[in-house]
Coordinates of C-alpha atoms in Angstrom, one line a residue:
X640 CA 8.9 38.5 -5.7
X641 CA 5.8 39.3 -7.6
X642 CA 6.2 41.1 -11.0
X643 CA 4.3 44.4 -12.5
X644 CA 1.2 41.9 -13.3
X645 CA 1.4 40.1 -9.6
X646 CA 2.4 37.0 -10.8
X647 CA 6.0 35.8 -9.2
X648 CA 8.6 33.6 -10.2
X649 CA 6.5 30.8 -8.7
X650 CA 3.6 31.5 -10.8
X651 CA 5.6 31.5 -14.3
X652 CA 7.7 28.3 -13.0
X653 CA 4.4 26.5 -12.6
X654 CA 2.6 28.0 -15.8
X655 CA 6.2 26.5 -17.8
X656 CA 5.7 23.1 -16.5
X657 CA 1.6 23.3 -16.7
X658 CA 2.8 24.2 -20.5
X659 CA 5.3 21.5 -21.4
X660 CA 2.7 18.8 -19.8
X661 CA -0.4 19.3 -21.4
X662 CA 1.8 19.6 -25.0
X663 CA 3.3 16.7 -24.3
X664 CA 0.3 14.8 -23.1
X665 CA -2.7 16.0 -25.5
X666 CA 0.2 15.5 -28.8
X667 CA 3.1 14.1 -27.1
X668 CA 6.0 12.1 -28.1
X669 CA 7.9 15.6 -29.1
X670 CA 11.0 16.9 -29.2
X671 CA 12.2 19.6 -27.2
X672 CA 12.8 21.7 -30.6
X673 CA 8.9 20.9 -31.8
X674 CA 8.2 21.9 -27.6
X675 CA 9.3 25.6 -28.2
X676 CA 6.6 26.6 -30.6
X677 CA 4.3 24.5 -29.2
X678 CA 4.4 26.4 -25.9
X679 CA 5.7 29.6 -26.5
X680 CA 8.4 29.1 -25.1
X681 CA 12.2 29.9 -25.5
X682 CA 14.8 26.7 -26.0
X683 CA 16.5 27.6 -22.6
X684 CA 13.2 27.4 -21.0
X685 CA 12.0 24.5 -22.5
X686 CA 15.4 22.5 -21.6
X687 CA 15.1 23.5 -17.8
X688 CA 11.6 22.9 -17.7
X689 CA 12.0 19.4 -19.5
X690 CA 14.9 18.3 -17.3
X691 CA 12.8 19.5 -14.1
X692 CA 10.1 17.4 -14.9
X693 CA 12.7 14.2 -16.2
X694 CA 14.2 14.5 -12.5
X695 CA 10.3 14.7 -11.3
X696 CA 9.8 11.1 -12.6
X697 CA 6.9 12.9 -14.8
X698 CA 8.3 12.8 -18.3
X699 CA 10.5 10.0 -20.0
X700 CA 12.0 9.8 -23.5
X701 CA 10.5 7.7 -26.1
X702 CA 12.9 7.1 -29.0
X703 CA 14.0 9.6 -31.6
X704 CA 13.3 11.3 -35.1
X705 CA 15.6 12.3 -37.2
X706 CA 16.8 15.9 -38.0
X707 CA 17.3 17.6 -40.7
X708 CA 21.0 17.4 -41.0
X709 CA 22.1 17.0 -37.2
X710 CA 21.8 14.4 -34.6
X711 CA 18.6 12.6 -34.0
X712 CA 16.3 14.6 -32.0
X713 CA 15.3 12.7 -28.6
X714 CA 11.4 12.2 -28.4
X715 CA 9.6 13.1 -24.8
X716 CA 6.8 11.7 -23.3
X717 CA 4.6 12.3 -20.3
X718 CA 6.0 9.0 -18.4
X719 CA 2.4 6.6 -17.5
X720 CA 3.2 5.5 -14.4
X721 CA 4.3 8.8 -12.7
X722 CA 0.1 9.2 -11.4
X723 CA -2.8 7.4 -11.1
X724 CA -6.4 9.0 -10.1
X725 CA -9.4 7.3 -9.5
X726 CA -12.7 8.0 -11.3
X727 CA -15.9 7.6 -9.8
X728 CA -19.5 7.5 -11.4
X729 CA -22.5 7.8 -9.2
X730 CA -25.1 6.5 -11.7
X731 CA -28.8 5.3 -11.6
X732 CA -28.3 1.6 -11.7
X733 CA -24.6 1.1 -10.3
X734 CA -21.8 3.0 -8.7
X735 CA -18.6 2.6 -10.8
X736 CA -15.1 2.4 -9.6
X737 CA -12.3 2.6 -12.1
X738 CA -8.8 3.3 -11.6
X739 CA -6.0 4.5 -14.7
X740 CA -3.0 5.9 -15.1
X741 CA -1.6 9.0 -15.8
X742 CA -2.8 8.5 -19.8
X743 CA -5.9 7.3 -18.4
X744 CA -5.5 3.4 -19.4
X745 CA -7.8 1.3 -17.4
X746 CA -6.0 -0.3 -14.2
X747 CA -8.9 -2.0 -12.5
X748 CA -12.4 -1.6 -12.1
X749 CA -15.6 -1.9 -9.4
X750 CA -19.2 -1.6 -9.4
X751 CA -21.6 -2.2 -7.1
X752 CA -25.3 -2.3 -8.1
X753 CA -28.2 0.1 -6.9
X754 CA -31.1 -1.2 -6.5
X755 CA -33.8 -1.2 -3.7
X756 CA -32.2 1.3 -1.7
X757 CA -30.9 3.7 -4.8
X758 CA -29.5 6.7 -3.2
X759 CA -29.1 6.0 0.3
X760 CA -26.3 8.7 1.2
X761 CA -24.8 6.0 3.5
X762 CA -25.2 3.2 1.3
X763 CA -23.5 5.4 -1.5
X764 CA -20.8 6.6 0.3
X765 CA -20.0 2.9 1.8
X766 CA -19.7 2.1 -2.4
X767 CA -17.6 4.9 -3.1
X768 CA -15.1 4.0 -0.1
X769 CA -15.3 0.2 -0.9
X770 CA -14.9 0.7 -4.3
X771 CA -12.0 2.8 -4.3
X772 CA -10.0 0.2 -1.7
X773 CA -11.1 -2.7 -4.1
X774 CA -9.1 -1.0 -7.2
X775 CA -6.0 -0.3 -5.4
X776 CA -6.0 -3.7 -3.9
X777 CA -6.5 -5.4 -6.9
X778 CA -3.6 -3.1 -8.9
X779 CA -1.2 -3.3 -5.6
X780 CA -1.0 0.4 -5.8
X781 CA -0.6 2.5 -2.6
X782 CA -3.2 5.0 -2.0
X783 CA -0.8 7.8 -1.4
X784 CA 0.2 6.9 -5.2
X785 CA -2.9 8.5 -6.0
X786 CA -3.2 11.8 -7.5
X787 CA -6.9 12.3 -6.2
X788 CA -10.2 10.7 -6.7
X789 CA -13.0 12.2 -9.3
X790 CA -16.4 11.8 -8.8
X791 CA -19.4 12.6 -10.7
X792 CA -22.9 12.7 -8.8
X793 CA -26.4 13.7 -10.1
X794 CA -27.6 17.2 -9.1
X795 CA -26.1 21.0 -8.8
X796 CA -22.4 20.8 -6.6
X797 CA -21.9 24.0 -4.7
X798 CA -17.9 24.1 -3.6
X799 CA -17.9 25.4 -0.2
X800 CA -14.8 26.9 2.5
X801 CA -16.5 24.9 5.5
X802 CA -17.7 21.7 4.2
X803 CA -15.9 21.0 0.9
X804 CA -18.3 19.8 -1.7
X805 CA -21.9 19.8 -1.1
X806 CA -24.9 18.0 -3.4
X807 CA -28.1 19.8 -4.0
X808 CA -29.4 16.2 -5.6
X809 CA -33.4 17.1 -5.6
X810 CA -34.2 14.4 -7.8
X811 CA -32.6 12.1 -5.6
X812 CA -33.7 13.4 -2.4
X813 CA -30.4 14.5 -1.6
X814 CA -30.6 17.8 0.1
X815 CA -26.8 19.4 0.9
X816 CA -25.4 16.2 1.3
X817 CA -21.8 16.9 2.5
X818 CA -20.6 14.2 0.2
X819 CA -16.8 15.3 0.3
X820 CA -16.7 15.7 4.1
X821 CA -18.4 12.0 4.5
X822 CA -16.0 10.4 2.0
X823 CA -13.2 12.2 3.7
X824 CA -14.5 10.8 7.8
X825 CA -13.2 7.3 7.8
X826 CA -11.5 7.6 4.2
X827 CA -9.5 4.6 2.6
X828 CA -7.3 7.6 1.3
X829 CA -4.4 9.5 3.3
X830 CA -5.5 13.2 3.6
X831 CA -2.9 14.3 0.9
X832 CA -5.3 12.6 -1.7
X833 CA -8.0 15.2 -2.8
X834 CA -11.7 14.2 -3.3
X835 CA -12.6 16.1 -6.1
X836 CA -16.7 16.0 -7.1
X837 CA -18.8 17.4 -9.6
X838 CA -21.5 16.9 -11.5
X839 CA -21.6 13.6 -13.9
X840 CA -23.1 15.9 -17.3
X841 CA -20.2 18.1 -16.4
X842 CA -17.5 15.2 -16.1
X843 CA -19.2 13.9 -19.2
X844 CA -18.4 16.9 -21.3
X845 CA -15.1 17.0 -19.8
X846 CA -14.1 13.7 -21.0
X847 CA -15.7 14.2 -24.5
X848 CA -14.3 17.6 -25.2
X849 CA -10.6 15.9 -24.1
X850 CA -10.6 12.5 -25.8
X851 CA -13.8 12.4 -27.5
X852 CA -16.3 13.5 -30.0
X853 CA -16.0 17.2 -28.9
X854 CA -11.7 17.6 -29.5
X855 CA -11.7 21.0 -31.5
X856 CA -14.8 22.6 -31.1
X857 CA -14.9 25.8 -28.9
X858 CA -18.5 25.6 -28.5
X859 CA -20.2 22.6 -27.3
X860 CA -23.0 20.8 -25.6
X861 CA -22.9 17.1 -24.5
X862 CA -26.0 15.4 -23.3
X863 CA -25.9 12.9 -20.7
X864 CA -28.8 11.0 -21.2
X865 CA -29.9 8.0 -18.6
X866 CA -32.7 7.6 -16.1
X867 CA -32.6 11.3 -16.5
X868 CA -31.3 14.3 -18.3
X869 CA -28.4 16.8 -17.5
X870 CA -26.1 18.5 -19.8
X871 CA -22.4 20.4 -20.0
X872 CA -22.3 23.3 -21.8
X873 CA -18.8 24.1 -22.9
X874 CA -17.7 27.8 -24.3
X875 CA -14.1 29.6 -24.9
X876 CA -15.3 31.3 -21.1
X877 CA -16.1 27.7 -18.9
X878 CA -13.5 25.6 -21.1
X879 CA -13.6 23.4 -18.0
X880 CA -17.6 23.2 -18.6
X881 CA -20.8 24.4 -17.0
X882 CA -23.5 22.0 -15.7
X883 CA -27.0 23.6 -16.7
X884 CA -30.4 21.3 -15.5
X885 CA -31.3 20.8 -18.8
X886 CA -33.6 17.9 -18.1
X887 CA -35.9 20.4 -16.3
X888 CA -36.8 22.7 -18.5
X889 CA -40.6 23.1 -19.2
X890 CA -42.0 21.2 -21.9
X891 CA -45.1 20.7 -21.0
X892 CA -47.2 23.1 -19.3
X893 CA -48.8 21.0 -16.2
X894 CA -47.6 17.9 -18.0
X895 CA -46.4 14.5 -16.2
X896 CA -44.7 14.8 -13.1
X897 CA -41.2 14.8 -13.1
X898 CA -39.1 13.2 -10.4
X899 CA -37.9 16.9 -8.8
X900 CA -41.2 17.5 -8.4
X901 CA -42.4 19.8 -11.3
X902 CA -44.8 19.2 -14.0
X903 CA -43.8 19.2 -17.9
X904 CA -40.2 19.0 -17.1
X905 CA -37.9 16.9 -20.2
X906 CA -36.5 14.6 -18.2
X907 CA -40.3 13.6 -17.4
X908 CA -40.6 12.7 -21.4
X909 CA -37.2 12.1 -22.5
X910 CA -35.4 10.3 -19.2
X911 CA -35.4 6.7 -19.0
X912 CA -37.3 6.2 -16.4
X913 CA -40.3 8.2 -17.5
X914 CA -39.8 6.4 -21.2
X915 CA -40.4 3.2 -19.9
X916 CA -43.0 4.1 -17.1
X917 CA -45.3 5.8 -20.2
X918 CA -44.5 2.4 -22.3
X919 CA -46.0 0.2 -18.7
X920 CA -48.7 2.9 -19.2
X921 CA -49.3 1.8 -22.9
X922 CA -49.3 -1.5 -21.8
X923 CA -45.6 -2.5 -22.2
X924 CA -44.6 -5.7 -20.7
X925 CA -41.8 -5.6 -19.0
X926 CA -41.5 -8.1 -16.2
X927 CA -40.9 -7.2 -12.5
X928 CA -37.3 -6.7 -10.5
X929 CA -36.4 -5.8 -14.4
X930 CA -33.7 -3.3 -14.3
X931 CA -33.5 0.1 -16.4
X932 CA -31.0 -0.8 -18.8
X933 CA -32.6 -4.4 -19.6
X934 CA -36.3 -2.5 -20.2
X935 CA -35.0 -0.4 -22.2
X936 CA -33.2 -3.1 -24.3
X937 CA -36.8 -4.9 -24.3
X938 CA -38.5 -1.4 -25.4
X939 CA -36.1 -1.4 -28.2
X940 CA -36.6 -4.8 -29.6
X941 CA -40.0 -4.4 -29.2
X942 CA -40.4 -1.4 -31.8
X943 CA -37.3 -3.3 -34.0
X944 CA -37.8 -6.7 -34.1
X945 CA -35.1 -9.0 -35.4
X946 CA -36.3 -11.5 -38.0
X947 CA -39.9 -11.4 -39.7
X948 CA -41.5 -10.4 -36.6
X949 CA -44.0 -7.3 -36.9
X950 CA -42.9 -4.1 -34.6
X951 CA -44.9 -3.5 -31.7
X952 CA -46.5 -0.1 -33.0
X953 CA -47.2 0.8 -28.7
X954 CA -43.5 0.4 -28.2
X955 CA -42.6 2.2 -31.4
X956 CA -44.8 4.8 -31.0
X957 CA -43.6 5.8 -27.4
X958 CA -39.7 5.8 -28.6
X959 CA -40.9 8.2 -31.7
X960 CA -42.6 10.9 -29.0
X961 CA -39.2 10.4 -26.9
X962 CA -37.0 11.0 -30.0
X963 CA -39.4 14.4 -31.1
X964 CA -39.2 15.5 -27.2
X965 CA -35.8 14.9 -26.8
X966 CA -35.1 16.9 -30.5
X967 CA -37.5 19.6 -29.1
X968 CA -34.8 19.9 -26.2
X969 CA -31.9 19.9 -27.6
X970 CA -33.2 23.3 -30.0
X971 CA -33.5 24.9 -27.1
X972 CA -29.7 24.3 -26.6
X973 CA -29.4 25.3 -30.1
X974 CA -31.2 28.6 -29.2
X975 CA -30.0 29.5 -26.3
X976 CA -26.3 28.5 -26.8
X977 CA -25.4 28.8 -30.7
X978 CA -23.3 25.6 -30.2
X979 CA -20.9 24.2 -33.0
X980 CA -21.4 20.6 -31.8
X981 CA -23.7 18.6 -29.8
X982 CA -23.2 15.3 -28.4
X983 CA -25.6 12.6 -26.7
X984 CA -23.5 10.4 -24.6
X985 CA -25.0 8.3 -21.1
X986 CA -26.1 5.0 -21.8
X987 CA -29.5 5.4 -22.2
X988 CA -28.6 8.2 -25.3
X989 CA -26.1 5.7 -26.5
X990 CA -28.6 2.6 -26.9
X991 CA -31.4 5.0 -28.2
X992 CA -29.1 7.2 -30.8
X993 CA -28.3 3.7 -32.6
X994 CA -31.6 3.8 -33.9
X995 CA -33.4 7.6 -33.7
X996 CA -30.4 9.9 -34.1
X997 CA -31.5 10.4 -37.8
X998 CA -35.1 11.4 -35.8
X999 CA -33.8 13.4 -33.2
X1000 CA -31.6 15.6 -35.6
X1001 CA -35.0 16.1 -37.7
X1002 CA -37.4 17.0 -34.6
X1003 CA -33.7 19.5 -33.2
X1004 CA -34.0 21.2 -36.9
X1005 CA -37.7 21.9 -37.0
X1006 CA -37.8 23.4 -33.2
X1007 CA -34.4 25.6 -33.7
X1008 CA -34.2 29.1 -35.1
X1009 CA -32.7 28.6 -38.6
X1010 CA -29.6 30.2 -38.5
X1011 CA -27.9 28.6 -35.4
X1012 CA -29.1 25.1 -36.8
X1013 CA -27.3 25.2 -39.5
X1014 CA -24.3 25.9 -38.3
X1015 CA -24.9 22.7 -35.3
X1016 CA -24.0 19.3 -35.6
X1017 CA -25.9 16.4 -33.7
X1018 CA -23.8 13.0 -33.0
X1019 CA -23.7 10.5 -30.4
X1020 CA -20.4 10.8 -27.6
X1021 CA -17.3 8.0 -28.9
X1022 CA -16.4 7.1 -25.3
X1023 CA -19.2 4.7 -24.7
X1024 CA -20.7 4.3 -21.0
X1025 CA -17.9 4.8 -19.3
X1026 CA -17.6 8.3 -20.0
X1027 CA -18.2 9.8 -16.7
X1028 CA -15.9 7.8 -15.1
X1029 CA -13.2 9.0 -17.3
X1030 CA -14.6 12.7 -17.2
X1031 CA -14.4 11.8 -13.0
X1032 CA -10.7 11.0 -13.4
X1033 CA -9.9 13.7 -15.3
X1034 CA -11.2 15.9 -12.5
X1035 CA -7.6 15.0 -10.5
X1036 CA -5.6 15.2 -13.5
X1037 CA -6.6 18.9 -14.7
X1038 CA -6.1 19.8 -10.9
X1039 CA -2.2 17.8 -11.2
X1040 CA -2.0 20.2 -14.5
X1041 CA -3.1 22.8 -12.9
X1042 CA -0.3 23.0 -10.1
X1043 CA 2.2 22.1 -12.9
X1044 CA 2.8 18.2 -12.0
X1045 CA 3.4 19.4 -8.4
X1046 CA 1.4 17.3 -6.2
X1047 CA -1.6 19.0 -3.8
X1048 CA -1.2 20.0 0.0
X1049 CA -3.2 18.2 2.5
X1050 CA -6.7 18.2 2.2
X1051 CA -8.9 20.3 4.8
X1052 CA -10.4 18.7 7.3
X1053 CA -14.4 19.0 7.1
X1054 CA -16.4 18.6 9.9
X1055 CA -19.1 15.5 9.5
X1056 CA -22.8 16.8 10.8
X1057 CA -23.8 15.3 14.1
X1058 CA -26.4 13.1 12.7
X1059 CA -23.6 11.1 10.6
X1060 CA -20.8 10.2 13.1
X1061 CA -22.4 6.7 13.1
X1062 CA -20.6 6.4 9.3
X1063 CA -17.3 6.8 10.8
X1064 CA -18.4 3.7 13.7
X1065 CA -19.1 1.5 10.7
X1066 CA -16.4 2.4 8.0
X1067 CA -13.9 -0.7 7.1
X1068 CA -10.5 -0.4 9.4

C-alpha cells in the first residue's frame, strides 16, 4: 500500500535499513541508543530494524560502553564478512583485479599488464574475466558470495535498457563497446551478481569523497591523472559524482594533437603520455619497451637528481610547463565549479604532486578568478594508486546500500553483437 507521497511500507522498510547501515558502517561500532539520533529514527524502529539486519547475517555486536547509570550499552557493527564485491580498474599500463570485504579490506589481488595490444576489447575483457576467477580462487570464496563486480574504464559510460553498459572510449578507440553485455556472455559470475561500470575519474572521486581526502566537503573535484586526464566533480546534487572530460578542454588553440583526435586539448600537455613524448622530443632518453610509469620515474630523477649531480634543465623544464598547464586546468575547475576542495589522485598526479604540488597550486591561483580561489584547496588523493579499484568496489556496495542490505535480482540478459560470439567460443569453462 503506497502512502500520500507514493512511497509504501516497502520503500520506508528499505530506507530504515539503508539508514542503520551506512550509520553503522561510515561511524560504526554504535549503540542502538547513539543509532536513534543518528538516523532519525525512533528506538522502536531502530530495535526492529537492528534485529532484522542481526538475523540477516549483516550486523554483529562488537563489545560494549558503559552507560550512564544503567547496563552497558551493547556496541553494533556492520559484520565484514556478510559481502564481498569485486573492484576492477581498467588502466593504461595494467588491468587490476582486487577483491575486499564488506569494509573494503583487501582479500586478494590480480593484474595483468597492457602492453602491445593496450585496449584490445577482447584482450580486456579476457583480463577482466580471468582476473575476477583468479581472486576468488585464491580467497576460496564462491562467486555467488559476491555482491557485484565494479569496474572503472576510460571514456563517457552511457547506461542503457537493451545492452546494459556501453563505452564511448574515443581515446582508446573504443566506440560503444558493449562492455557489460561481453563480460556478462561467458561470465565466471552467476547472473545474480551485477556488473556494475563507470568511469575510472568517477570511481576515483567516489572512493576519495568516502574514505579519502575529500570526507566532508560538499563540493569537490578529484583529478585522475595518468596517461591521460579525467575528473569527478562532486556537488550536494550528483553526491554519487559526475564524470566531466576534463582532459579535453582547449588549451591550446591548434596546439599538439591530442589522442581523441583534437588539437590543444590538456590531456595533450598535462597526460603522461604527451609529458614524456615532448621530453623524447627535447631529447629525453628514455630507452625502448620502457613502460609509462618507469619514464616517468626516469623524467623525475632526471630534473631531481639524488646526490651532487646537476638537474637535467630539458627534463626540468618540460615538468615546469606540465605543472603551469596542469595549474591552468585545474582554474578552470575553479571557475566553472566554485569547488571547496580539489584533489589530484592517479598515479601519474601521485608521483608528480610529490615534487610540483607547491607549482601547480601557484600556476591554479594565478589562472582562477580571485574569489573562488580563495576559498579552494589543492592536495594530492590519500588512497594511493589503488584508488579506482576501491572507487570500482564501492560501485556494488552503494548499490547493496541502496536496496537496504537486500541483495539484487538477476541480472538482464544482454544480447552480444553478432561480430563477438567468437568471445563466448573462447571464454575459460
Amino acid at each position: 500500500m503506497a502512502g500520500r507521497n507514493g512511497r509504501t511500507v516497502r520503500d520506508l522498510r528499505r530506507a530504515n535499513r539503508t539508514a542503520v547501515l551506512q550509520r553503522l558502517y561510515f561511524d560504526g561500532p554504535l549503540s542502538r541508543f547513539e543509532l536513534g539520533p543518528a538516523t532519525g529514527l525512533s528506538s522502536g524502529s531502530v530495535s526492529n530494524v537492528v534485529a532484522d539486519l542481526v538475523a540477516d547475517g549483516l550486523v554483529e555486536e562488537a563489545g560494549s560502553v558503559d552507560s550512564d547509570g544503567g547496563r552497558p550499552r551493547t556496541l553494533l557493527r556492520v559484520a565484514p564478512a556478510s559481502g564481498h564485491m569485486i573492484g576492477v580498474d581498467v588502466g593504461e599500463t595494467r588491468v587490476r583485479v582486487e577483491l575486499f570485504d564488506l569494509t573494503l579490506t583487501e582479500l586478494a589481488r590480480a593484474e595483468r599488464p597492457l602492453a602491445q595490444q593496450r585496449y584490445d576489447v577482447d584482450v580486456i575483457v579476457g583480463h577482466i574475466r580471468d582476473g575476477i576467477a583468479e581472486v576468488l580462487a585464491a580467497a576460496g570464496l564462491p562467486p555467488e558470495r559476491l555482491l557485484g563486480a565494479g569496474i572503472g574504464v576510460p571514456g563517457i559510460v552511457e547506461h542503457t535498457a537493451d545492452r546494459g553498459a556501453v563505452v564511448h572510449g574515443q581515446t582508446i578507440g573504443w566506440d560503444a563497446v558493449p562492455l557489460e553485455a561481453l563480460l556478462r556472455a561467458g561470465s565466471p559470475l552467476p547472473d545474480t551478481v551485477p556488473y556494475l561500470i563507470d568511469n575510472g575519474a568517477k570511481t576515483l572521486g567516489q572512493a576519495e569523497m568516502w574514505f579519502g581526502a575529500g570526507r566532508g566537503a560538499r563540493n569537490a573535484v578529484v583529478v585522475l591523472f595518468g596517461s591521460g586526464v579525467g575528473a569527478s566533480l562532486v556537488t550536494p546534487e550528483v553526491e554519487q559524482g559526475r564524470a566531466v572530460e576534463w582532459g579535453h578542454l582547449t588549451v591550446r588553440v591548434r596546439g599538439r594533437r591530442c589522442r581523441c583526435g583534437a588539437l590543444g586539448c590538456l590531456e595533450a600537455y598535462a597526460g603522461a603520455e604527451s609529458l614524456l613524448a615532448r621530453w623524447r622530443e627535447e631529447g629525453g632518453r628514455v630507452p625502448e619497451g620502457t613502460d609509462e610509469e618507469t619514464a616517468l620515474t626516469a623524467l623525475l630523477a632526471a630534473a631531481h637528481p639524488s646526490g651532487d649531480e646537476a638537474a637535467d634543465p630539458v627534463a626540468l623544464s618540460v615538468l615546469e610547463e606540465t605543472a603551469e598547464y596542469l595549474g591552468a586546468g585545474l582554474s578552470d575547475l575553479i571557475n566553472l565549479f566554485q569547488p571547496e576542495r580539489i584533489l589530484i589522485g592517479g598515479w601519474a598526479g601521485l608521483q608528480l604532486g610529490t615534487r610540483f604540488l607547491p607549482a601547480v597550486r601557484r600556476h591554479a591561483v594565478s589562472y582562477a578568478l580571485r574569489h573562488p580561489a580563495r576559498k579552494v584547496t589543492v592536495d594530492l588523493g590519500r588512497l594511493g594508486p589503488d584508488a579506482v579499484t576501491v572507487g570500482a568496489a564501492i560501485l556494488p556496495l552503494a548499490d547493496f546500500f541502496a536496496r537496504g542490505g537486500r541483495r539484487p535480482e538477476p541480472a538482464p540478459e544482454y544480447p552480444v553483437p553478432a561480430w563477438r560470439t567468437a568471445l563466448e567460443e573462447r571464454a575459460p569453462h
